Amino acid sequence: MSGSGRRGLGAAWRRRRPLRTRLALAVTAAVAFVAVVVCAAAFLVVRSALYEQLDLSLTQSARLAAQRNPGAAPGTLAGECRFLAAPACAEVVAADPAKDPDTPGLLPVDPAARKVAAGARAPYYTNITLAGHPARMLTTDYAKGRALQVALRADTVRAGIEEAAGWLVLTAAAGVLLAAVLGYWVSRTGLAPVTRLTATAERIAATRDPRHRIELPSRGPSGREDEITRLAGSFNTMLGELEQSVTAQRRLVADASHELRTPLTALRTNAELLAKGERLTVAQRERAAAALGRQLREVTGLVNDLIELARDEEPTPLVEQVRLDALVRHGVDAARAHWPAVEFRVRVAEGAVVVPGVPARLSRLLSNLLDNAAKFSPAGLPVEVELAVVGAGPELTVRDHGPGIAEQDLPYVFDRFYRAGAARALPGSGLGLAMARQIARAHGAELVAEPAPGGGAVFRLTF
């Protein structure tokens, strides 16, 4: 199998492992690598220290042998080092092999030793075997044309190195085992929020209930949160938004079904009544047909409003530069035609007031505000419309002189299907103001309702 194939299989195996297993293996491998490197470094340090002590003894022995035997001929000076407690062996080596004694010495002579004797090489240390035992030998300069070799048994050094190696291997093994335990603990502790997040997501997927939340750990004294905790917090925030969306969707469906039940029942009644037209007088048929047409218009308007509210944002290709001053004048003219009994007073800022938006949607927003104001305006009192430039952007206000908005109703006037007590006897579905705020927010504007000084209500649209 090629190297790329083996790497592919390794990557596939890692992908199949759980995240906790991969994290535990990564932590174990990292700590085990550090433990092995530290133990290997410690072994090298111990080995170097033991040989350094032995080399120091060899240097001292060579100096002592040179002092005791100045100018000695090639041959053995001391040969008792075959025993463990004996002093160092010492031999003089000639640069010319022809000058060697007839009886060979205990210590091996290699070409490097001849070079030291000839002054062509610096002194050096080497490991040898002496009478079947480990030993260490120093070859150093002695006199002209001669070198001095000194050797000592290295059994204690070799035993010390082996003992140190054994303990360090045990230490490394214990370090690897501890690394595995720590890796499992770190993966289990560090990924606990991820485990809870996964369990919560699976529970939500199984029950389709977004009310579940992930339990977040309490903050420490520093008040800081780690990345996993922030992820869990973001997931909880997302679940809260999802819960609100699902709740709003269910409430919209419930409210829509409630609002549609009455007109649909009336439609069915009038349709059944018209089906028995031969039993009705002409006046009764006309009243039933008029009622049927009026109810059809109400249902059509309600369905259209629901479709409009289902849109979350304005289509970008339809956005253009809209002149608010012209739009306000056109909207007020249309409201006057629809509400001939209501007086509309308009004040528009001088010059062109331009905002980016969808003209049809902004016209719908304005008509909803004007219809709402006209619906609550008493006879003889006007609806006041004003467009002004305030601060960095335009501001449109629509004021009526009606009963106003009760304090307990003020937070809910823009809710879908919400109708205050004073509005329940008036026509409408309760969707106009909700639609107006949705259109305003889609255009980056804010629509608020306020009690008007002296009575009535003011709806303020700020871009």
Coordinates of C-alpha atoms in Angstrom, one line a residue:
M1 CA 0.0 0.0 0.0
S2 CA 1.3 3.4 -0.9
G3 CA 2.1 6.1 1.7
S4 CA -0.8 8.3 0.5
G5 CA -3.2 5.3 0.9
R6 CA -2.0 4.7 4.5
R7 CA -2.4 8.4 5.3
G8 CA -5.9 8.3 3.8
L9 CA -6.8 5.3 6.0
G10 CA -5.3 7.1 9.1
A11 CA -7.3 10.2 8.4
A12 CA -10.5 8.2 7.9
W13 CA -9.9 6.3 11.2
R14 CA -9.4 9.6 13.0
R15 CA -12.6 11.0 11.5
R16 CA -14.6 8.0 12.7
R17 CA -13.3 8.4 16.3
P18 CA -15.4 10.5 18.7
L19 CA -14.0 14.0 19.5
R20 CA -13.4 13.0 23.1
T21 CA -11.3 10.0 22.0
R22 CA -9.3 12.1 19.6
L23 CA -8.7 14.8 22.2
A24 CA -7.6 12.2 24.8
L25 CA -5.2 10.6 22.3
A26 CA -3.8 14.0 21.3
V27 CA -3.2 15.0 25.0
T28 CA -1.8 11.5 25.7
A29 CA 0.6 11.7 22.8
A30 CA 1.7 15.2 23.7
V31 CA 2.4 14.5 27.3
A32 CA 4.0 11.1 26.5
F33 CA 6.3 12.7 23.9
V34 CA 7.4 15.3 26.5
A35 CA 7.9 12.5 29.1
V36 CA 10.0 10.4 26.7
V37 CA 12.1 13.4 25.6
V38 CA 12.8 14.4 29.2
C39 CA 13.7 10.9 30.2
A40 CA 16.0 10.5 27.1
A41 CA 17.7 13.8 28.0
A42 CA 18.1 12.7 31.6
F43 CA 19.7 9.5 30.5
L44 CA 22.2 11.3 28.3
V45 CA 23.0 13.7 31.1
V46 CA 23.6 10.8 33.6
R47 CA 25.6 8.9 31.1
S48 CA 27.8 11.9 30.3
A49 CA 28.3 12.6 34.0
L50 CA 29.4 9.1 34.8
Y51 CA 31.8 8.9 31.9
E52 CA 33.1 12.4 32.8
Q53 CA 34.0 11.1 36.3
L54 CA 35.7 8.1 34.8
D55 CA 37.6 10.2 32.2
L56 CA 38.8 12.5 35.1
S57 CA 40.2 9.4 36.9
L58 CA 42.0 8.3 33.7
T59 CA 43.5 11.8 33.3
Q60 CA 44.8 11.7 36.8
S61 CA 46.2 8.2 36.4
A62 CA 48.0 9.1 33.2
R63 CA 49.6 12.1 34.9
L64 CA 50.7 10.0 37.8
A65 CA 52.2 7.3 35.5
A66 CA 54.1 9.9 33.5
Q67 CA 55.5 11.3 36.7
R68 CA 56.6 7.9 38.0
N69 CA 58.0 6.7 34.7
P70 CA 59.6 9.6 32.9
G71 CA 61.2 8.7 29.5
A72 CA 60.2 5.0 29.7
A73 CA 60.7 2.8 26.6
P74 CA 57.7 1.2 24.8
G75 CA 56.1 -1.5 26.8
T76 CA 53.8 -2.2 29.8
L77 CA 54.2 0.1 32.9
A78 CA 51.4 -1.4 35.0
G79 CA 49.1 -4.3 34.1
E80 CA 46.9 -5.0 37.1
C81 CA 43.7 -3.4 35.8
R82 CA 42.2 -6.7 34.8
F83 CA 40.9 -6.8 38.4
L84 CA 38.0 -4.6 39.4
A85 CA 39.7 -2.8 42.3
A86 CA 43.2 -2.6 40.7
P87 CA 44.8 0.7 39.7
A88 CA 44.9 1.8 36.1
C89 CA 46.9 -0.1 33.5
A90 CA 49.6 1.9 31.7
E91 CA 51.5 1.2 28.5
V92 CA 53.9 3.2 26.4
V93 CA 53.2 3.0 22.6
A94 CA 55.8 3.9 20.0
A95 CA 54.9 5.7 16.8
D96 CA 57.0 3.2 14.9
P97 CA 55.6 -0.4 15.2
A98 CA 59.2 -1.7 14.8
K99 CA 60.1 -0.4 18.2
D100 CA 57.3 -2.4 20.0
P101 CA 58.5 -5.0 22.6
D102 CA 58.4 -8.7 21.7
T103 CA 55.7 -9.3 24.3
P104 CA 52.4 -7.5 23.5
G105 CA 50.8 -5.6 26.2
L106 CA 47.2 -5.9 27.6
L107 CA 45.9 -2.8 25.9
P108 CA 45.0 -2.7 22.2
V109 CA 47.0 -0.5 19.9
D110 CA 45.3 1.0 16.9
P111 CA 46.6 3.3 14.2
A112 CA 45.1 6.3 16.0
A113 CA 47.4 5.6 18.9
R114 CA 50.4 5.6 16.6
K115 CA 49.3 9.1 15.3
V116 CA 49.1 10.4 18.9
A117 CA 52.6 9.1 19.5
A118 CA 53.8 10.8 16.3
G119 CA 52.1 14.1 17.4
A120 CA 49.6 14.0 14.5
R121 CA 46.5 13.6 16.6
A122 CA 45.1 14.9 19.9
P123 CA 44.6 12.7 22.9
Y124 CA 41.3 10.7 22.9
Y125 CA 39.1 8.3 24.9
T126 CA 37.7 5.0 23.7
N127 CA 35.7 2.2 25.2
I128 CA 37.4 -1.3 25.0
T129 CA 37.0 -4.8 26.4
L130 CA 39.7 -5.9 28.8
A131 CA 39.9 -9.5 29.9
G132 CA 36.2 -9.9 29.0
H133 CA 35.2 -6.8 31.0
P134 CA 34.2 -3.3 29.9
A135 CA 36.9 -0.7 30.3
R136 CA 37.7 2.8 29.2
M137 CA 41.1 3.9 27.8
L138 CA 42.8 7.3 27.4
T139 CA 45.5 7.6 24.8
T140 CA 47.6 10.8 25.3
D141 CA 51.0 12.2 24.3
Y142 CA 54.0 11.1 26.5
A143 CA 57.3 11.8 24.9
K144 CA 58.7 12.4 21.5
G145 CA 57.7 9.5 19.3
R146 CA 55.8 7.8 22.1
A147 CA 52.2 7.9 23.5
L148 CA 50.8 6.8 26.9
Q149 CA 47.7 4.6 27.1
V150 CA 45.9 4.3 30.5
A151 CA 42.8 2.1 31.1
L152 CA 40.4 1.5 33.9
R153 CA 37.6 -1.1 34.4
A154 CA 34.2 0.5 33.6
D155 CA 31.9 -2.1 35.2
T156 CA 30.6 0.4 37.8
V157 CA 29.9 3.0 35.2
R158 CA 28.2 0.5 32.9
A159 CA 26.1 -0.8 35.8
G160 CA 25.2 2.8 36.8
I161 CA 24.2 3.6 33.2
E162 CA 22.0 0.5 33.0
E163 CA 20.4 1.2 36.3
A164 CA 19.7 4.8 35.3
A165 CA 18.2 3.6 32.0
G166 CA 16.0 1.1 33.8
W167 CA 14.6 3.7 36.2
L168 CA 14.1 6.2 33.4
V169 CA 12.2 3.6 31.3
L170 CA 10.0 3.0 34.2
T171 CA 9.6 6.8 34.7
A172 CA 8.7 7.2 31.0
A173 CA 6.2 4.3 31.2
A174 CA 4.6 5.9 34.3
G175 CA 4.6 9.2 32.5
V176 CA 2.8 7.7 29.5
L177 CA 0.2 6.1 31.8
L178 CA -0.3 9.3 33.7
A179 CA -0.6 11.1 30.3
A180 CA -3.4 8.7 29.3
V181 CA -5.2 9.3 32.5
L182 CA -4.8 13.1 32.2
G183 CA -5.8 13.0 28.6
Y184 CA -9.0 11.2 29.5
W185 CA -9.7 13.6 32.3
V186 CA -9.0 16.6 30.2
S187 CA -11.2 15.4 27.4
R188 CA -14.0 14.5 29.7
T189 CA -13.8 17.8 31.7
G190 CA -13.1 20.1 28.8
L191 CA -15.7 18.7 26.5
A192 CA -18.5 18.4 29.1
P193 CA -20.3 21.5 27.8
V194 CA -20.0 20.1 24.2
T195 CA -21.5 16.8 25.5
R196 CA -24.4 18.7 27.1
L197 CA -24.8 20.8 23.9
T198 CA -24.9 17.6 21.8
A199 CA -27.4 16.0 24.2
T200 CA -29.6 19.1 24.2
A201 CA -29.5 19.3 20.4
E202 CA -30.4 15.6 20.1
R203 CA -33.2 16.1 22.7
I204 CA -34.6 19.0 20.7
A205 CA -34.4 17.1 17.5
A206 CA -36.3 14.2 19.1
T207 CA -38.9 16.2 20.9
R208 CA -39.0 19.3 18.6
D209 CA -39.2 21.4 21.8
P210 CA -36.8 24.4 21.8
R211 CA -37.4 25.1 25.5
H212 CA -34.4 23.0 26.6
R213 CA -31.2 24.8 27.6
I214 CA -27.6 23.9 28.3
E215 CA -26.5 24.3 31.9
L216 CA -23.6 26.8 32.0
P217 CA -20.9 26.6 34.7
S218 CA -20.7 29.5 37.1
R219 CA -18.1 32.1 36.4
G220 CA -14.9 32.1 38.2
P221 CA -13.5 35.0 40.4
S222 CA -12.1 36.6 37.2
G223 CA -15.5 36.6 35.6
R224 CA -14.1 35.2 32.3
E225 CA -15.6 32.5 30.2
D226 CA -13.8 30.0 28.0
E227 CA -14.6 29.3 24.4
I228 CA -16.7 26.3 25.1
T229 CA -18.8 28.1 27.6
R230 CA -19.3 31.0 25.2
L231 CA -20.3 28.5 22.5
A232 CA -22.9 27.0 24.9
G233 CA -24.1 30.5 25.8
S234 CA -24.5 31.3 22.1
F235 CA -26.4 28.0 21.6
N236 CA -28.7 28.9 24.4
T237 CA -29.3 32.3 22.8
M238 CA -30.1 30.7 19.5
L239 CA -32.5 28.3 21.3
G240 CA -34.2 31.3 22.9
E241 CA -34.6 33.0 19.5
L242 CA -35.9 29.7 18.1
E243 CA -38.4 29.3 21.0
Q244 CA -39.6 32.9 20.5
S245 CA -40.0 32.2 16.7
V246 CA -41.9 29.0 17.3
T247 CA -44.1 30.6 19.9
A248 CA -44.8 33.5 17.6
Q249 CA -45.6 31.2 14.8
R250 CA -48.0 29.1 16.9
R251 CA -49.6 32.3 18.2
L252 CA -50.0 33.7 14.7
V253 CA -51.6 30.5 13.5
A254 CA -53.9 30.3 16.6
D255 CA -54.8 34.0 16.2
A256 CA -55.4 33.7 12.5
S257 CA -57.6 30.7 12.9
H258 CA -59.6 32.5 15.6
E259 CA -60.0 35.7 13.5
L260 CA -61.0 33.7 10.4
R261 CA -63.5 31.5 12.2
T262 CA -66.1 34.3 12.5
P263 CA -66.1 35.6 8.9
L264 CA -65.9 32.1 7.5
T265 CA -68.9 31.1 9.6
A266 CA -70.8 34.2 8.4
L267 CA -69.8 33.4 4.8
R268 CA -71.1 29.9 5.0
T269 CA -74.4 31.1 6.6
N270 CA -75.0 33.7 3.9
A271 CA -74.0 31.2 1.2
E272 CA -76.5 28.7 2.5
L273 CA -79.1 31.4 2.7
L274 CA -78.5 32.5 -0.9
A275 CA -78.8 28.8 -1.9
K276 CA -82.4 29.0 -0.8
G277 CA -83.0 32.1 -2.9
E278 CA -86.4 31.0 -4.0
R279 CA -87.7 31.3 -0.5
L280 CA -86.3 34.9 0.0
T281 CA -87.7 38.2 -1.0
V282 CA -85.7 40.5 -3.3
A283 CA -84.7 42.7 -0.4
Q284 CA -83.5 39.7 1.7
R285 CA -81.5 38.4 -1.2
E286 CA -79.9 41.8 -1.7
R287 CA -79.0 42.1 2.0
A288 CA -77.5 38.6 2.0
A289 CA -75.5 39.2 -1.2
A290 CA -74.2 42.5 0.2
A291 CA -73.2 40.8 3.5
L292 CA -71.6 38.0 1.6
G293 CA -69.6 40.5 -0.5
R294 CA -68.5 42.5 2.6
Q295 CA -67.4 39.4 4.4
L296 CA -65.5 38.2 1.4
R297 CA -63.6 41.5 1.3
E298 CA -62.8 41.2 5.0
V299 CA -61.5 37.6 4.6
T300 CA -59.5 38.7 1.5
G301 CA -58.0 41.6 3.4
L302 CA -57.2 39.5 6.4
V303 CA -55.5 36.8 4.2
N304 CA -53.5 39.5 2.3
D305 CA -52.4 41.0 5.6
L306 CA -51.2 37.6 6.8
I307 CA -49.2 37.1 3.6
E308 CA -47.7 40.5 4.0
L309 CA -46.7 39.8 7.6
A310 CA -45.1 36.5 6.6
R311 CA -42.4 38.5 4.7
D312 CA -39.4 39.1 6.9
E313 CA -37.6 41.7 4.8
E314 CA -38.0 43.8 1.7
P315 CA -36.8 42.4 -1.7
T316 CA -33.5 44.1 -2.4
P317 CA -34.0 44.5 -6.2
L318 CA -37.1 46.6 -5.6
V319 CA -35.3 49.1 -3.3
E320 CA -35.0 52.6 -4.8
Q321 CA -34.7 56.2 -3.7
V322 CA -38.1 57.3 -2.5
R323 CA -39.2 60.9 -2.0
L324 CA -41.1 60.9 1.3
D325 CA -42.6 64.3 0.8
A326 CA -44.4 63.2 -2.5
L327 CA -45.3 59.9 -0.9
V328 CA -46.9 61.6 2.1
R329 CA -48.9 64.0 0.0
H330 CA -50.2 61.1 -2.3
G331 CA -51.0 59.0 0.8
V332 CA -53.0 61.7 2.4
D333 CA -54.9 62.4 -0.8
A334 CA -55.9 58.7 -0.9
A335 CA -56.9 58.8 2.7
R336 CA -59.1 61.8 2.1
A337 CA -60.9 59.9 -0.6
H338 CA -61.3 56.9 1.6
W339 CA -62.4 58.9 4.7
P340 CA -64.3 61.8 3.4
A341 CA -65.7 62.7 6.8
V342 CA -62.3 63.1 8.4
E343 CA -60.1 66.2 8.0
F344 CA -56.4 65.6 7.3
R345 CA -53.9 68.4 7.9
V346 CA -50.5 68.0 6.4
R347 CA -47.2 69.8 7.1
V348 CA -44.2 68.7 4.9
A349 CA -40.6 69.9 5.2
E350 CA -39.4 72.1 2.4
G351 CA -37.2 70.5 -0.2
A352 CA -37.0 66.9 -1.2
V353 CA -36.8 64.3 1.6
V354 CA -35.4 61.1 0.1
V355 CA -34.9 57.6 1.7
P356 CA -34.0 54.2 0.2
G357 CA -36.9 51.8 0.2
V358 CA -39.7 50.1 -1.7
P359 CA -42.4 52.7 -2.6
A360 CA -45.3 50.3 -2.5
R361 CA -44.4 49.1 1.0
L362 CA -43.8 52.6 2.4
S363 CA -47.2 53.6 1.0
R364 CA -48.8 50.6 2.7
L365 CA -47.1 51.7 6.0
L366 CA -48.5 55.2 5.7
S367 CA -52.0 54.1 4.7
N368 CA -52.1 51.8 7.7
L369 CA -51.2 54.7 10.0
L370 CA -53.7 57.1 8.4
D371 CA -56.5 54.5 8.5
N372 CA -55.8 53.8 12.1
A373 CA -55.8 57.5 13.0
A374 CA -59.0 58.2 10.9
K375 CA -60.8 55.3 12.5
F376 CA -60.3 56.7 16.0
S377 CA -60.8 60.4 15.1
P378 CA -64.0 61.9 16.4
A379 CA -66.2 64.1 14.2
G380 CA -64.9 67.6 13.7
L381 CA -61.3 66.9 14.9
P382 CA -58.5 66.5 12.3
V383 CA -55.8 63.9 11.8
E384 CA -52.4 65.8 11.8
V385 CA -49.6 64.5 9.5
E386 CA -46.2 66.1 9.7
L387 CA -42.9 65.2 7.8
A388 CA -39.8 67.0 9.2
V389 CA -36.0 66.5 9.1
V390 CA -34.8 65.9 12.7
G391 CA -31.2 65.2 13.4
A392 CA -29.7 62.9 10.9
G393 CA -32.8 61.7 9.2
P394 CA -36.5 62.4 8.4
E395 CA -39.3 61.9 10.9
L396 CA -43.0 61.3 10.1
T397 CA -45.7 61.8 12.8
V398 CA -49.4 60.9 12.5
R399 CA -51.6 62.2 15.3
D400 CA -55.3 61.7 16.0
H401 CA -57.5 63.4 18.6
G402 CA -59.3 60.2 19.6
P403 CA -59.5 58.4 23.0
G404 CA -55.7 57.7 22.9
I405 CA -53.9 54.5 24.0
A406 CA -54.4 53.3 27.5
E407 CA -51.2 52.8 29.4
Q408 CA -51.8 49.0 29.8
D409 CA -52.3 48.7 26.0
L410 CA -49.3 50.7 24.9
P411 CA -46.7 47.8 25.0
Y412 CA -49.0 45.7 22.8
V413 CA -50.4 48.0 20.1
F414 CA -48.0 46.6 17.5
D415 CA -48.7 42.9 18.3
R416 CA -50.5 40.8 15.7
F417 CA -54.3 40.6 16.2
Y418 CA -54.1 42.8 19.4
R419 CA -57.1 45.1 19.7
A420 CA -57.5 47.4 22.6
G421 CA -60.9 47.6 24.4
A422 CA -61.8 50.8 22.6
A423 CA -61.1 49.2 19.2
R424 CA -63.0 46.0 19.5
A425 CA -66.2 47.5 18.2
L426 CA -64.5 49.0 15.2
P427 CA -63.8 47.3 11.9
G428 CA -60.3 45.8 11.3
S429 CA -58.3 42.7 11.8
G430 CA -55.7 44.0 14.3
L431 CA -52.9 43.5 11.8
G432 CA -52.4 47.0 10.4
L433 CA -50.0 48.3 13.1
A434 CA -48.1 45.1 13.2
M435 CA -47.6 45.3 9.5
A436 CA -46.6 48.9 9.8
R437 CA -43.8 48.2 12.3
Q438 CA -42.6 45.3 10.3
I439 CA -42.3 47.5 7.1
A440 CA -40.5 50.2 9.2
R441 CA -37.9 47.8 10.6
A442 CA -37.3 46.3 7.1
H443 CA -36.4 49.8 6.0
G444 CA -34.1 50.5 8.9
A445 CA -36.6 52.8 10.6
E446 CA -38.3 52.8 14.1
L447 CA -42.0 53.1 14.6
V448 CA -43.3 54.0 18.1
A449 CA -46.6 54.9 19.6
E450 CA -47.0 57.6 22.3
P451 CA -49.9 59.4 24.1
A452 CA -50.4 62.8 22.5
P453 CA -50.5 65.9 24.7
G454 CA -54.1 67.0 25.2
G455 CA -55.5 63.5 24.2
G456 CA -55.2 61.2 21.3
A457 CA -52.2 59.2 20.1
V458 CA -49.1 59.9 18.1
F459 CA -47.3 57.4 15.9
R460 CA -43.7 58.5 15.2
L461 CA -41.7 57.0 12.3
T462 CA -38.0 57.8 12.5
F463 CA -35.5 56.9 9.7

